[in-house]
Amino acid sequence: MTCIHLLLTLVFAVSLGTPVEIKRPRGVPLTKKPFYEENKPFTCLDGSRTIPFDRVNDDYCDCKDGSDEPGTAACPNGSFHCTNAGYRPTFIPSSRINDGICDCCDTTDEYNSGARCENTCKELGRREREVLQKMAEVTKEGFLLKQQLIEEAKKGHQEKQVKVTDMQENKKQLEEKVEALRTVKETAEQPEKEAKERHLKAWDEQKAAVRLEKDKAKMSEAFLELDDNADGFVSVSELQSHAEMDPDADGTFTEAEAQGLLGGTEQVDTTTFESVWTNIKEKYHSESQSEEPAPVETPPEEVKEPVVDNEPYPEEDVSEEEDEDDDEEDDYNEEDKAPPTVRTPEKSQEDEEAMPPYDADTQVLINVAQKTRDDFEEAEKALREMDDQIRNIEKELSFDFGPNAEFTYLYNQCYELPTSEYIYRLCPFNRVSQKPKYGGSETNLGSWGSWSGPENNKYLTMKYEHGTGCWQGPNRSTTVKLTCGKETVVTSTSEPSRCEYQMEFTTPAVCQEPTNIDLSPHGHEEL
């Protein structure tokens, strides 16, 4: 009858939610209650020795592992279990027992210190349940968003695969077009090349003829200048009058040197002078060139400045008739003035040797060939652009966007976090950068490396490596930790080690399917 009464009392207490403490030594968790039997000797949990039970919690450390003093501060390596009914149970070092500071929210650690502790477990439990409730709601909404992302990624993946297939087919047709246009271009360029070569050859011949005529004219002029006595011969003495033709330039133009230039003879006529001219024309200076007067510059003092009247007349004092007279006089003076002499600039050697324009037939061939080149280059450019598009799509399809491609939506996106000094920019699967907020160059904090989360879920951490090198240090790198959230945003950034950055990034892509979370108080744990 007594057992039945006790059982009914226990059931009634549980139904009312009243925590019932099962008797055990102070500081012992319920899971270790079987090791502490009051009527049996106690064996240290490390098995090192066995002691009478009355030496448990006697404020003297008998076991090396401190297991005989769970409720006192006797053992330096002991631990005290806080029951914390209504909140979460926890362990504290035994050195904190009765130290005057309330560590357990149920105040059980200060049972003999005289400290005035207040049981705050119910309030802490209530706050924790509110946080867990909000987290559960975020997780639920984030998981729903994740499902949408997976569906969109699946659909986008299929569309991109179809697009790549179509583009590959179009690429083959474009390659055939490029090759056909290449043949057309080469066919049109051959007659163009031949016509240009003919034009260039004719131009070279024309230039050679002009240079020959000029050389002959200069030679005839030189012969006349050197033939001082106009006897139709250039003699040694006449040649010596031009000291610039001294072969060794020693300042003395000897008779022997002059005779050597004339081919060993005393004098030459116009016919023989042609061979002499070849040897002397580089050094010969025409007398007519030296006699040309230098341009006369007007001395600065002779330039007269117009007289300026410092007392201008008021405009209203000048009559219209006077204005008309002045205008007529100006017109008359301008008509009487002789036009200024305009000196036509002589054509430079470059102007004279400039290639003349192509003839009409050659120009037609050039225009036709240029049209084929333009068509070929346009088709080749289109082929390159298509190659780039195919390469970019294939690169995107090759990325590991998660088990169900839930991270696909982050590709080609960037997210910024401004701080007091910098603007941090995360471009998933690309790079991380840092830029001064008030001007300055951007610093690369790392390029995409790999997923680097724990073994059970590698998609919780991103690693970006090989950024800009630090001064006398390693290259910068960034670790991005992903957490569940309804929004996609960078929440924080830090530099825990030199040149090693860390970012916190929320995204619905990491939200897991919510499980039934027990939000009831923790009081039942000690029943």
mmCIF file of C-alpha atoms in Angstrom, residues 19-24 28-31 81-86 89-90 106 522-527:
data_model
loop_
_atom_site.group_PDB
_atom_site.id
_atom_site.type_symbol
_atom_site.label_atom_id
_atom_site.label_comp_id
_atom_site.label_asym_id
_atom_site.label_seq_id
_atom_site.Cartn_x
_atom_site.Cartn_y
_atom_site.Cartn_z
ATOM 1 C CA PRO A 19 10.687 18.833 -10.747
ATOM 2 C CA VAL A 20 11.471 15.950 -8.466
ATOM 3 C CA GLU A 21 15.089 15.601 -7.376
ATOM 4 C CA ILE A 22 16.392 12.078 -7.061
ATOM 5 C CA LYS A 23 18.647 11.868 -4.026
ATOM 6 C CA ARG A 24 22.354 11.673 -4.809
ATOM 7 C CA VAL A 28 26.730 14.485 -9.192
ATOM 8 C CA PRO A 29 24.772 14.420 -12.489
ATOM 9 C CA LEU A 30 21.888 12.023 -12.842
ATOM 10 C CA THR A 31 23.785 10.032 -15.471
ATOM 11 C CA HIS A 81 27.345 19.604 -11.856
ATOM 12 C CA CYS A 82 24.780 22.426 -11.887
ATOM 13 C CA THR A 83 21.305 20.910 -12.198
ATOM 14 C CA ASN A 84 19.817 24.269 -13.349
ATOM 15 C CA ALA A 85 16.216 23.027 -13.438
ATOM 16 C CA GLY A 86 14.279 25.032 -16.009
ATOM 17 C CA PRO A 89 22.509 21.748 -16.875
ATOM 18 C CA THR A 90 26.242 22.443 -16.933
ATOM 19 C CA ASP A 106 20.070 27.516 -9.521
ATOM 20 C CA HIS A 522 14.579 21.590 -18.813
ATOM 21 C CA GLY A 523 13.218 20.688 -15.384
ATOM 22 C CA HIS A 524 12.352 17.108 -16.414
ATOM 23 C CA GLU A 525 16.021 16.182 -16.784
ATOM 24 C CA GLU A 526 16.437 15.591 -13.085
ATOM 25 C CA LEU A 527 13.233 13.658 -12.558
#
